[in-house]
């Protein structure tokens, strides 16, 4: 018994051991009974042969004890047989349960394989959930929040035909449909996604080519939104949880598969040809005026128009358009790689303070994913900023060897940008005292203007590159809300401070880029976490470009050689405006 237990031998093994013990007891009992009988006979013989009486107990007591042993042995034997039978029964029941479980698993697998065909045979007209011929207000809200520009060409008959086509082509193990609603703008399928959104959209597009499918955020009514927002209240980690919720906006809890007419067009139309032509002429004119303005502060250049054109205007204009070209080419290359149709020839934005302030381009097709939109929007400002920084660095390193007939920029203008100030101080080894003029090179002047223009493009305002980056990071619904908050906050700050360049940029944004941006085909799957980090770092870089240096910093004396050169170029009696800028020079901030 010590060497056998239930885990090692099982119930039947234990019954066998018990039976062995009982058999031993029975055998010993029988032997004892026989011994008592032999002793009894021997005692009788001895009593008859001798007078000495042997005392080994009475015969009745021996017989009674033997019978007791025999009865106990029979009971133990019966109990052992009972245990053996129970163990055999348990083993049979266990084998039966195993067979039944295997049979059920095989049946479930067969039902899953036969379900699509059986469902299609049972419901020949789709999922059987689109029964109302009246338009759904919730479907209208869902499509209106993400695809408000969808054409209103859908009828109930078209919606029923689409439901039948999708039900025949869609693998229900991928997307379990719980409800279908329709309106004049499209059809909304609600359900649970069990696979990837890309596979779902691919299967749906194969079902009917006359429709365009989107995976978007479902509309949340007031009660649903309150339920979603209530999870962030009265919690110690409420702020971090709220930020995480904003980034995801519970997309997988309320998704919707939306189908609209395949003839859907982007909501924004290009400007007419005369306006387009005027924008290019104006941009060339402002770049020339900006370049001439940097040389107009140098009396020697003003006395020699040929030197002004050769040493200042031409190199600054060419460098400005090279930076702008790098910005636009980066957009076009990445858009082609991601399969997005991009308006390569945009509308340039003229600006006297910087020559150029970027351009307006439109997406001519829907990006497949938010990652695609992010990459296309981020490529332009990234290339423009890198090109501008290269110009700043090279231009600053050449300042020491600059010709006395070089362009000049007011220190107050450079100090309006913290990053420009840092580059000038590090490369030219020169501080920027207020109300002074600093010699620069054409490369530095162009890099300074390009840096400002690309930094403004990173701001999440309207349909700029920064606005698209915000939509790609947070989705169409939440990104639009956050964009509006930033847009009006920035406008209020610009009006309060009276800054010229931010007001000019806001004018362009509200007049040319305030239309709704198109949605991504998969508007719920967020971009890679690294993308959000890159945008955050780029936004910080833009803030360093656009924020000025405090007036109590960088007041140290300038490089003696540069100060001597500037004094020879510009007499100390040069009139300055109340803002510290030379009269006639456009104020940046």
Coordinates of C-alpha atoms in Angstrom, one line a residue:
X1 CA 0.0 0.0 0.0
X2 CA 2.9 2.3 0.7
X3 CA 4.3 1.9 -2.8
X4 CA 0.9 2.3 -4.6
X5 CA -1.4 5.3 -4.6
X6 CA -4.3 6.6 -6.7
X7 CA -2.1 8.8 -8.9
X8 CA 0.5 6.1 -9.7
X9 CA -1.7 2.9 -9.9
X10 CA -5.3 4.3 -10.4
X11 CA -8.4 3.0 -8.8
X12 CA -8.2 -0.5 -10.3
X13 CA -4.7 -0.9 -9.0
X14 CA -5.7 0.0 -5.5
X15 CA -8.6 -2.5 -5.7
X16 CA -6.1 -5.2 -6.7
X17 CA -3.9 -4.4 -3.8
X18 CA -6.8 -4.5 -1.4
X19 CA -7.9 -7.8 -2.8
X20 CA -4.4 -9.2 -2.3
X21 CA -4.4 -8.0 1.4
X22 CA -7.9 -9.6 1.9
X23 CA -6.7 -12.9 0.4
X24 CA -3.7 -12.9 2.7
X25 CA -6.0 -12.3 5.7
X26 CA -8.4 -15.1 4.6
X27 CA -5.5 -17.5 4.1
X28 CA -4.1 -16.7 7.5
X29 CA -7.6 -17.1 9.1
X30 CA -8.0 -20.5 7.5
X31 CA -4.5 -21.6 8.6
X32 CA -5.3 -20.4 12.1
X33 CA -8.6 -22.4 12.2
X34 CA -6.8 -25.5 11.0
X35 CA -4.1 -25.1 13.7
X36 CA -6.8 -24.8 16.4
X37 CA -8.4 -28.0 15.1
X38 CA -5.1 -29.9 15.1
X39 CA -4.4 -28.6 18.6
X40 CA -7.8 -29.7 19.7
X41 CA -7.3 -33.3 18.4
X42 CA -3.8 -33.4 19.8
X43 CA -5.2 -32.3 23.2
X44 CA -7.7 -35.1 23.1
X45 CA -5.1 -37.6 22.3
X46 CA -2.8 -36.4 25.0
X47 CA -5.7 -36.5 27.5
X48 CA -6.4 -40.0 26.6
X49 CA -2.8 -41.1 26.8
X50 CA -1.8 -39.3 29.9
X51 CA -3.3 -37.9 33.0
X52 CA -1.7 -34.6 32.5
X53 CA -4.3 -32.0 31.2
X54 CA -3.1 -29.6 28.4
X55 CA -4.5 -25.9 28.8
X56 CA -4.8 -24.3 25.3
X57 CA -8.3 -22.9 25.7
X58 CA -11.7 -24.5 25.2
X59 CA -12.7 -25.9 21.8
X60 CA -15.8 -23.6 21.7
X61 CA -13.7 -20.5 22.1
X62 CA -11.3 -21.6 19.4
X63 CA -14.1 -22.4 17.0
X64 CA -15.8 -19.0 17.7
X65 CA -12.6 -17.1 17.1
X66 CA -12.0 -18.9 13.9
X67 CA -15.5 -18.1 12.6
X68 CA -15.0 -14.5 13.4
X69 CA -11.8 -14.4 11.4
X70 CA -13.5 -16.1 8.5
X71 CA -16.4 -13.6 8.6
X72 CA -14.1 -10.6 8.6
X73 CA -12.1 -12.0 5.7
X74 CA -15.3 -12.5 3.7
X75 CA -16.4 -8.9 4.4
X76 CA -13.1 -7.5 3.3
X77 CA -13.2 -9.6 0.2
X78 CA -16.6 -8.3 -0.7
X79 CA -15.5 -4.6 -0.1
X80 CA -12.4 -5.2 -2.3
X81 CA -14.6 -6.5 -5.1
X82 CA -17.0 -3.6 -4.7
X83 CA -14.0 -1.1 -5.0
X84 CA -12.8 -2.9 -8.1
X85 CA -16.2 -2.7 -9.7
X86 CA -16.5 1.1 -8.9
X87 CA -13.0 1.8 -10.3
X88 CA -13.9 -0.1 -13.5
X89 CA -17.2 1.9 -13.7
X90 CA -15.3 5.3 -13.3
X91 CA -12.9 4.4 -16.0
X92 CA -15.7 3.5 -18.4
X93 CA -17.4 6.8 -17.6
X94 CA -14.2 8.8 -18.2
X95 CA -13.6 7.1 -21.5
X96 CA -17.2 7.9 -22.5
X97 CA -16.8 11.6 -21.7
X98 CA -13.6 11.8 -23.7
X99 CA -15.3 10.3 -26.7
X100 CA -18.3 12.7 -26.4
X101 CA -16.0 15.7 -26.1
X102 CA -14.0 14.7 -29.2
X103 CA -17.3 14.2 -31.1
X104 CA -18.5 17.7 -30.0
X105 CA -15.2 19.3 -31.1
X106 CA -15.4 17.7 -34.5
X107 CA -19.1 18.8 -34.9
X108 CA -18.1 22.5 -34.0
X109 CA -15.4 22.4 -36.6
X110 CA -17.7 21.1 -39.3
X111 CA -20.4 23.7 -38.4
X112 CA -17.8 26.5 -38.7
X113 CA -16.7 25.3 -42.1
X114 CA -20.3 24.9 -43.3
X115 CA -21.6 28.1 -41.7
X116 CA -21.1 30.6 -44.6
X117 CA -22.7 28.3 -47.1
X118 CA -25.6 27.4 -44.7
X119 CA -26.1 31.1 -43.8
X120 CA -26.2 32.1 -47.5
X121 CA -28.7 29.4 -48.3
X122 CA -30.9 30.3 -45.3
X123 CA -30.7 34.1 -45.9
X124 CA -30.5 34.6 -49.7
X125 CA -30.7 38.4 -49.4
X126 CA -27.8 39.3 -47.2
X127 CA -27.5 39.3 -43.4
X128 CA -31.2 39.8 -42.9
X129 CA -30.8 42.8 -40.8
X130 CA -31.5 45.6 -43.3
X131 CA -35.3 45.6 -43.2
X132 CA -36.3 49.2 -42.9
X133 CA -36.7 51.2 -46.0
X134 CA -36.4 54.5 -44.0
X135 CA -33.1 56.3 -43.7
X136 CA -31.2 56.0 -40.4
X137 CA -30.3 59.2 -38.6
X138 CA -27.4 57.5 -36.8
X139 CA -26.0 56.2 -40.1
X140 CA -26.2 59.8 -41.4
X141 CA -24.3 61.0 -38.3
X142 CA -21.6 58.4 -38.7
X143 CA -21.0 59.1 -42.4
X144 CA -21.3 62.9 -41.8
X145 CA -18.5 62.9 -39.1
X146 CA -16.0 61.2 -41.3
X147 CA -17.2 61.5 -44.9
X148 CA -19.5 64.5 -45.1
X149 CA -18.5 65.0 -48.7
X150 CA -19.9 61.6 -49.8
X151 CA -22.5 62.0 -52.7
X152 CA -26.1 61.3 -51.8
X153 CA -26.8 58.7 -54.4
X154 CA -27.8 55.6 -52.3
X155 CA -31.3 54.1 -52.3
X156 CA -32.8 51.4 -50.3
X157 CA -32.6 49.0 -53.2
X158 CA -28.9 49.7 -53.7
X159 CA -28.3 49.2 -50.0
X160 CA -30.1 45.8 -50.1
X161 CA -28.1 44.7 -53.1
X162 CA -24.9 45.7 -51.4
X163 CA -25.8 43.8 -48.2
X164 CA -26.4 40.7 -50.3
X165 CA -23.1 41.1 -52.1
X166 CA -21.1 41.7 -48.9
X167 CA -22.8 38.8 -47.1
X168 CA -21.7 36.4 -50.0
X169 CA -18.1 37.6 -50.1
X170 CA -17.4 38.4 -46.4
X171 CA -15.9 35.7 -44.1
X172 CA -18.0 35.9 -41.0
X173 CA -15.2 34.6 -38.9
X174 CA -13.4 37.9 -39.8
X175 CA -16.3 40.3 -39.2
X176 CA -19.5 39.4 -37.3
X177 CA -22.2 41.8 -38.5
X178 CA -24.7 42.9 -35.8
X179 CA -26.6 45.5 -37.7
X180 CA -26.9 47.3 -41.1
X181 CA -28.3 50.8 -41.6
X182 CA -28.4 53.1 -44.6
X183 CA -28.9 56.7 -45.6
X184 CA -28.7 58.6 -48.8
X185 CA -24.9 59.0 -48.3
X186 CA -24.0 55.4 -47.8
X187 CA -24.5 52.1 -45.9
X188 CA -23.1 51.4 -42.4
X189 CA -22.3 47.9 -41.2
X190 CA -21.8 47.5 -37.4
X191 CA -20.2 44.5 -35.8
X192 CA -17.1 42.9 -34.2
X193 CA -13.9 42.7 -36.1
X194 CA -12.0 39.5 -35.5
X195 CA -9.1 40.0 -37.9
X196 CA -7.2 42.8 -39.6
X197 CA -9.0 45.8 -41.0
X198 CA -6.9 45.6 -44.2
X199 CA -8.2 42.1 -44.9
X200 CA -11.8 43.2 -44.2
X201 CA -11.6 46.1 -46.6
X202 CA -10.0 44.0 -49.3
X203 CA -12.8 41.4 -49.1
X204 CA -15.5 44.1 -49.2
X205 CA -13.9 45.9 -52.2
X206 CA -13.9 42.6 -54.1
X207 CA -17.6 42.1 -53.4
X208 CA -18.7 45.2 -55.3
X209 CA -16.5 47.6 -57.2
X210 CA -19.2 50.3 -57.4
X211 CA -18.7 51.1 -53.7
X212 CA -15.8 52.5 -51.7
X213 CA -15.4 51.1 -48.2
X214 CA -14.0 52.8 -45.1
X215 CA -13.2 51.6 -41.6
X216 CA -14.2 54.6 -39.5
X217 CA -15.2 55.7 -36.0
X218 CA -18.9 55.1 -35.4
X219 CA -21.1 58.0 -34.2
X220 CA -21.5 58.2 -30.4
X221 CA -24.8 59.7 -29.2
X222 CA -24.9 61.8 -26.1
X223 CA -25.4 58.8 -23.8
X224 CA -22.7 56.8 -25.4
X225 CA -20.2 59.7 -25.2
X226 CA -21.1 60.3 -21.5
X227 CA -20.4 56.6 -20.8
X228 CA -17.1 56.8 -22.6
X229 CA -16.1 60.1 -20.8
X230 CA -17.2 58.9 -17.3
X231 CA -14.3 56.4 -17.1
X232 CA -11.8 59.3 -16.8
X233 CA -13.5 61.0 -13.8
X234 CA -12.5 60.7 -10.2
X235 CA -9.5 58.5 -10.9
X236 CA -5.9 59.0 -9.6
X237 CA -4.5 58.3 -13.0
X238 CA -7.2 60.3 -14.8
X239 CA -4.8 62.5 -16.8
X240 CA -2.7 59.7 -18.2
X241 CA -5.8 57.6 -18.9
X242 CA -7.5 60.5 -20.6
X243 CA -4.5 61.1 -22.8
X244 CA -4.4 57.4 -23.7
X245 CA -8.1 57.5 -24.4
X246 CA -7.8 60.5 -26.6
X247 CA -5.0 58.9 -28.6
X248 CA -7.2 55.8 -29.3
X249 CA -10.7 57.3 -28.9
X250 CA -12.0 53.8 -28.1
X251 CA -11.8 52.9 -31.9
X252 CA -12.2 49.1 -31.5
X253 CA -15.2 49.5 -29.1
X254 CA -17.3 51.4 -31.7
X255 CA -16.0 50.8 -35.2
X256 CA -18.2 51.0 -38.3
X257 CA -17.7 49.7 -41.8
X258 CA -19.0 52.4 -44.1
X259 CA -19.7 52.0 -47.8
X260 CA -20.2 55.1 -50.0
X261 CA -20.5 55.6 -53.8
X262 CA -17.2 54.8 -55.5
X263 CA -17.5 58.2 -57.4
X264 CA -16.7 60.0 -54.2
X265 CA -14.5 63.1 -54.8
X266 CA -12.3 65.0 -52.5
X267 CA -14.1 68.1 -51.1
X268 CA -11.6 70.7 -52.0
X269 CA -11.2 72.0 -55.6
X270 CA -8.0 73.6 -56.9
X271 CA -7.9 77.3 -57.4
X272 CA -8.7 78.6 -60.9
X273 CA -5.8 79.2 -63.3
X274 CA -5.6 83.0 -63.0
X275 CA -5.4 82.8 -59.2
X276 CA -2.8 80.0 -59.5
X277 CA -0.7 82.1 -61.9
X278 CA -1.0 85.2 -59.6
X279 CA 0.2 83.2 -56.6
X280 CA 3.4 82.2 -58.5
X281 CA 4.0 85.7 -59.7
X282 CA 3.4 87.1 -56.3
X283 CA 5.7 84.5 -54.7
X284 CA 8.6 85.3 -57.1
X285 CA 8.1 88.9 -56.4
X286 CA 8.1 88.5 -52.6
X287 CA 11.3 86.4 -52.7
X288 CA 13.0 89.0 -54.7
X289 CA 11.9 91.8 -52.4
X290 CA 13.0 89.8 -49.3
X291 CA 16.4 89.2 -50.8
X292 CA 16.7 92.9 -51.9
X293 CA 15.6 93.9 -48.3
X294 CA 18.5 92.1 -46.8
X295 CA 20.9 94.0 -49.1
X296 CA 19.1 97.3 -48.8
X297 CA 20.5 97.7 -45.3
X298 CA 24.0 97.8 -46.7
X299 CA 24.9 101.2 -48.3
X300 CA 27.7 99.7 -50.4
X301 CA 25.3 97.3 -52.0
X302 CA 22.7 100.0 -52.6
X303 CA 25.3 102.1 -54.4
X304 CA 26.2 99.2 -56.8
X305 CA 23.0 97.6 -58.2
X306 CA 25.1 95.0 -60.0
X307 CA 26.8 93.9 -56.8
X308 CA 23.4 93.9 -55.1
X309 CA 22.0 91.5 -57.7
X310 CA 25.1 89.3 -57.8
X311 CA 26.0 89.1 -54.1
X312 CA 22.5 89.3 -52.5
X313 CA 19.4 88.9 -54.6
X314 CA 20.3 86.0 -56.9
X315 CA 21.8 83.7 -54.3
X316 CA 19.1 84.4 -51.7
X317 CA 16.2 83.8 -54.2
X318 CA 17.8 80.6 -55.5
X319 CA 18.4 79.2 -52.0
X320 CA 14.8 80.1 -51.0
X321 CA 13.3 78.3 -53.9
X322 CA 15.7 75.3 -53.4
X323 CA 14.4 74.9 -49.8
X324 CA 10.9 75.2 -51.1
X325 CA 11.6 72.6 -53.8
X326 CA 13.1 70.2 -51.3
X327 CA 9.9 70.5 -49.3
X328 CA 7.6 69.8 -52.2
X329 CA 9.7 67.0 -53.8
X330 CA 9.8 65.1 -50.5
X331 CA 6.0 65.2 -50.4
X332 CA 5.7 63.9 -54.0
X333 CA 8.2 61.1 -53.6
X334 CA 6.7 59.7 -50.4
X335 CA 3.1 60.1 -51.8
X336 CA 4.1 58.1 -54.8
X337 CA 5.7 55.4 -52.7
X338 CA 2.6 55.1 -50.5
X339 CA 0.2 55.0 -53.4
X340 CA -1.4 58.4 -52.7
X341 CA -2.3 60.8 -55.4
X342 CA -0.8 64.2 -54.4
X343 CA -1.1 67.6 -56.1
X344 CA 2.6 68.1 -56.9
X345 CA 2.2 71.6 -58.2
X346 CA 0.6 73.4 -55.3
X347 CA -0.2 77.0 -54.7
X348 CA 2.7 79.0 -53.2
X349 CA 2.0 81.5 -50.5
X350 CA 3.9 84.8 -51.0
X351 CA 5.2 86.5 -47.9
X352 CA 7.2 89.7 -47.6
X353 CA 8.8 88.9 -44.2
X354 CA 10.1 85.5 -45.4
X355 CA 9.8 85.5 -49.2
X356 CA 7.7 82.3 -49.2
X357 CA 5.4 80.8 -46.5
X358 CA 5.0 77.3 -48.0
X359 CA 2.3 76.2 -50.4
X360 CA -1.2 74.7 -50.4
X361 CA -1.4 71.2 -51.8
X362 CA -4.3 68.8 -51.7
X363 CA -4.7 65.0 -51.4
X364 CA -6.3 63.8 -54.6
X365 CA -7.1 60.3 -53.2
X366 CA -7.8 58.7 -49.9
X367 CA -4.7 57.3 -48.1
X368 CA -5.1 53.7 -47.2
X369 CA -4.0 54.1 -43.6
X370 CA -3.3 56.9 -41.1
X371 CA 0.4 55.8 -41.3
X372 CA 0.4 56.7 -45.0
X373 CA -1.1 60.1 -44.4
X374 CA 1.4 60.7 -41.6
X375 CA 4.4 59.8 -43.8
X376 CA 3.2 62.0 -46.7
X377 CA 2.5 65.0 -44.5
X378 CA 5.7 64.7 -42.4
X379 CA 8.1 64.3 -45.4
X380 CA 7.8 67.9 -46.6
X381 CA 8.5 69.9 -43.4
X382 CA 11.2 67.4 -42.4
X383 CA 13.1 67.9 -45.7
X384 CA 12.5 71.7 -45.6
X385 CA 13.7 72.0 -42.0
X386 CA 16.8 70.0 -42.8
X387 CA 17.6 72.1 -45.9
X388 CA 17.1 75.3 -43.9
X389 CA 19.3 74.1 -41.1
X390 CA 22.1 73.2 -43.5
X391 CA 21.9 76.7 -45.0
X392 CA 22.0 78.2 -41.6
X393 CA 25.0 76.2 -40.5
X394 CA 27.0 76.8 -43.7
X395 CA 26.0 80.4 -43.9
X396 CA 26.9 81.0 -40.2
X397 CA 30.3 79.4 -40.7
X398 CA 31.1 81.7 -43.6
X399 CA 30.1 84.9 -41.8
X400 CA 33.6 85.4 -40.5
X401 CA 35.0 85.5 -44.0
X402 CA 32.1 87.5 -45.4
X403 CA 32.8 90.4 -47.7
X404 CA 32.0 93.8 -46.3
X405 CA 29.5 94.1 -49.0
X406 CA 27.4 91.2 -47.6
X407 CA 23.7 91.3 -46.6
X408 CA 22.7 92.6 -43.2
X409 CA 19.9 91.4 -40.9
X410 CA 18.7 93.2 -37.8
X411 CA 19.6 91.4 -34.6
X412 CA 16.0 91.9 -33.4
X413 CA 14.8 90.0 -36.4
X414 CA 17.1 87.1 -35.7
X415 CA 16.2 87.1 -32.0
X416 CA 12.6 86.5 -32.9
X417 CA 13.6 82.9 -33.5
X418 CA 15.4 81.1 -30.6
X419 CA 16.9 78.4 -32.9
X420 CA 18.2 80.9 -35.4
X421 CA 19.8 82.9 -32.6
X422 CA 21.4 79.7 -31.3
X423 CA 22.8 78.8 -34.8
X424 CA 24.2 82.3 -35.3
X425 CA 25.8 82.4 -31.9
X426 CA 27.4 79.0 -32.4
X427 CA 28.5 79.2 -36.0
X428 CA 29.4 82.9 -36.3
X429 CA 30.6 83.0 -32.7
X430 CA 28.8 86.3 -32.3
X431 CA 26.2 87.5 -29.8
X432 CA 23.1 89.4 -30.9
X433 CA 22.8 92.7 -28.9
X434 CA 19.4 94.4 -29.4
X435 CA 19.0 97.2 -32.0
X436 CA 22.1 96.2 -33.9
X437 CA 22.7 95.0 -37.5
X438 CA 24.6 91.8 -38.1
X439 CA 26.4 90.7 -41.3
X440 CA 25.2 87.5 -42.8
X441 CA 25.6 85.4 -45.9
X442 CA 22.9 84.8 -48.6
X443 CA 22.8 81.2 -47.4
X444 CA 22.1 82.2 -43.8
X445 CA 19.4 84.7 -44.9
X446 CA 17.6 82.0 -47.0
X447 CA 17.9 79.4 -44.2
X448 CA 16.4 81.8 -41.7
X449 CA 13.4 82.4 -43.9
X450 CA 13.0 78.8 -44.8
X451 CA 13.2 77.8 -41.2
X452 CA 10.3 80.1 -40.3
X453 CA 8.1 78.9 -43.3
X454 CA 8.6 75.2 -42.5
X455 CA 8.0 75.7 -38.8
X456 CA 4.6 77.3 -39.6
X457 CA 3.7 74.3 -41.8
X458 CA 4.1 72.0 -38.8
X459 CA 1.5 73.8 -36.8
X460 CA -1.8 71.8 -36.6
X461 CA -3.9 74.4 -38.3
X462 CA -6.6 73.5 -40.9
X463 CA -5.3 71.4 -43.8
X464 CA -1.6 72.2 -43.5
X465 CA 1.0 69.6 -43.0
X466 CA 0.7 69.9 -39.3
X467 CA -3.1 69.6 -39.5
X468 CA -2.7 66.3 -41.4
X469 CA -0.2 65.1 -38.9
X470 CA -2.7 65.7 -36.1
X471 CA -5.5 63.8 -38.0
X472 CA -3.1 60.9 -38.7
X473 CA -2.1 60.8 -35.0
X474 CA -5.6 61.0 -33.5
X475 CA -8.0 60.0 -36.2
X476 CA -10.5 62.1 -38.2
X477 CA -13.1 62.7 -35.5
X478 CA -10.8 63.6 -32.5
X479 CA -8.1 65.1 -34.6
X480 CA -10.6 67.7 -36.0
X481 CA -11.7 68.6 -32.5
X482 CA -8.1 69.1 -31.3
X483 CA -7.2 71.0 -34.5
X484 CA -10.1 73.5 -34.0
X485 CA -9.0 74.1 -30.3
X486 CA -5.4 74.8 -31.4
X487 CA -6.4 76.9 -34.3
X488 CA -8.6 79.3 -32.4
X489 CA -6.1 79.4 -29.5
X490 CA -3.3 80.4 -31.9
X491 CA -5.5 83.0 -33.6
X492 CA -6.4 84.6 -30.2
X493 CA -2.7 84.7 -29.3
X494 CA -1.7 86.2 -32.6
X495 CA -4.4 88.9 -32.4
X496 CA -3.4 89.7 -28.8
X497 CA 0.2 90.2 -29.6
X498 CA -0.3 91.7 -33.1
X499 CA 2.4 89.6 -34.6
X500 CA 2.5 90.1 -38.4
X501 CA 3.7 86.7 -39.7
X502 CA 1.3 84.5 -37.6
X503 CA -1.6 86.7 -38.7
X504 CA -0.5 86.4 -42.3
X505 CA -0.3 82.6 -42.0
X506 CA -3.7 82.5 -40.3
X507 CA -5.2 84.5 -43.2
X508 CA -3.9 82.0 -45.7
X509 CA -5.1 79.0 -43.6
X510 CA -8.6 80.3 -43.1
X511 CA -9.0 81.4 -46.7
X512 CA -7.4 78.6 -48.6
X513 CA -7.1 75.6 -46.2
X514 CA -10.1 75.7 -44.0
X515 CA -12.1 73.0 -45.9
X516 CA -12.5 69.5 -44.5
X517 CA -9.7 67.1 -45.0
X518 CA -10.4 63.7 -46.6
X519 CA -10.5 60.6 -44.5
X520 CA -8.2 57.6 -44.6
X521 CA -9.6 54.3 -45.9
X522 CA -8.7 52.7 -42.5
X523 CA -9.2 55.6 -40.2
X524 CA -9.1 53.6 -36.9
X525 CA -5.7 51.8 -37.0
X526 CA -3.2 54.3 -35.4
X527 CA 0.2 54.9 -36.9
X528 CA 3.3 53.4 -35.3
X529 CA 4.2 54.8 -31.8
X530 CA 7.5 56.0 -33.2
X531 CA 5.6 58.3 -35.6
X532 CA 3.9 60.2 -32.8
X533 CA 7.3 60.6 -31.1
X534 CA 8.8 62.0 -34.3
X535 CA 5.9 64.5 -34.7
X536 CA 6.3 65.6 -31.0
X537 CA 10.0 66.2 -31.5
X538 CA 9.3 68.1 -34.8
X539 CA 6.7 70.2 -33.0
X540 CA 9.2 71.1 -30.3
X541 CA 11.6 72.1 -33.0
X542 CA 9.0 74.3 -34.6
X543 CA 8.3 75.9 -31.2
X544 CA 12.1 76.7 -30.9
X545 CA 12.0 78.3 -34.3
X546 CA 8.9 80.5 -33.7
X547 CA 9.5 81.5 -30.1
X548 CA 11.7 84.6 -29.5
X549 CA 14.7 84.9 -27.3
X550 CA 14.0 86.7 -24.0
X551 CA 15.3 90.3 -24.0
X552 CA 17.6 89.7 -21.1
X553 CA 19.6 87.0 -22.8
X554 CA 22.5 87.1 -25.3
X555 CA 23.4 90.7 -24.5
X556 CA 27.1 89.9 -24.4
X557 CA 29.4 92.0 -26.5
X558 CA 29.7 91.0 -30.2
X559 CA 32.8 89.7 -32.0
X560 CA 35.1 92.7 -32.4
X561 CA 35.9 91.9 -36.0
X562 CA 32.2 91.6 -37.0
X563 CA 31.3 94.7 -35.0
X564 CA 34.0 96.6 -36.8
X565 CA 32.7 95.4 -40.2
X566 CA 29.2 96.3 -39.4
X567 CA 30.2 99.7 -38.2
X568 CA 32.0 100.4 -41.5
X569 CA 29.0 99.2 -43.4
X570 CA 26.3 101.0 -41.4
X571 CA 27.0 104.3 -39.5
X572 CA 25.9 104.3 -35.9
X573 CA 23.4 107.0 -36.7
X574 CA 21.2 104.7 -38.7
X575 CA 17.5 105.3 -37.8
X576 CA 15.7 102.5 -36.2
X577 CA 12.0 102.0 -35.8
X578 CA 10.4 101.9 -32.3
X579 CA 10.5 98.0 -32.5
X580 CA 14.3 98.1 -32.9
X581 CA 14.1 97.2 -36.7
X582 CA 15.5 99.5 -39.4
X583 CA 12.8 101.6 -41.0
X584 CA 11.3 99.9 -44.0
X585 CA 12.4 96.4 -42.9
X586 CA 9.3 94.1 -42.4
X587 CA 8.9 93.1 -38.7
X588 CA 8.7 89.3 -38.3
X589 CA 7.2 89.3 -34.8

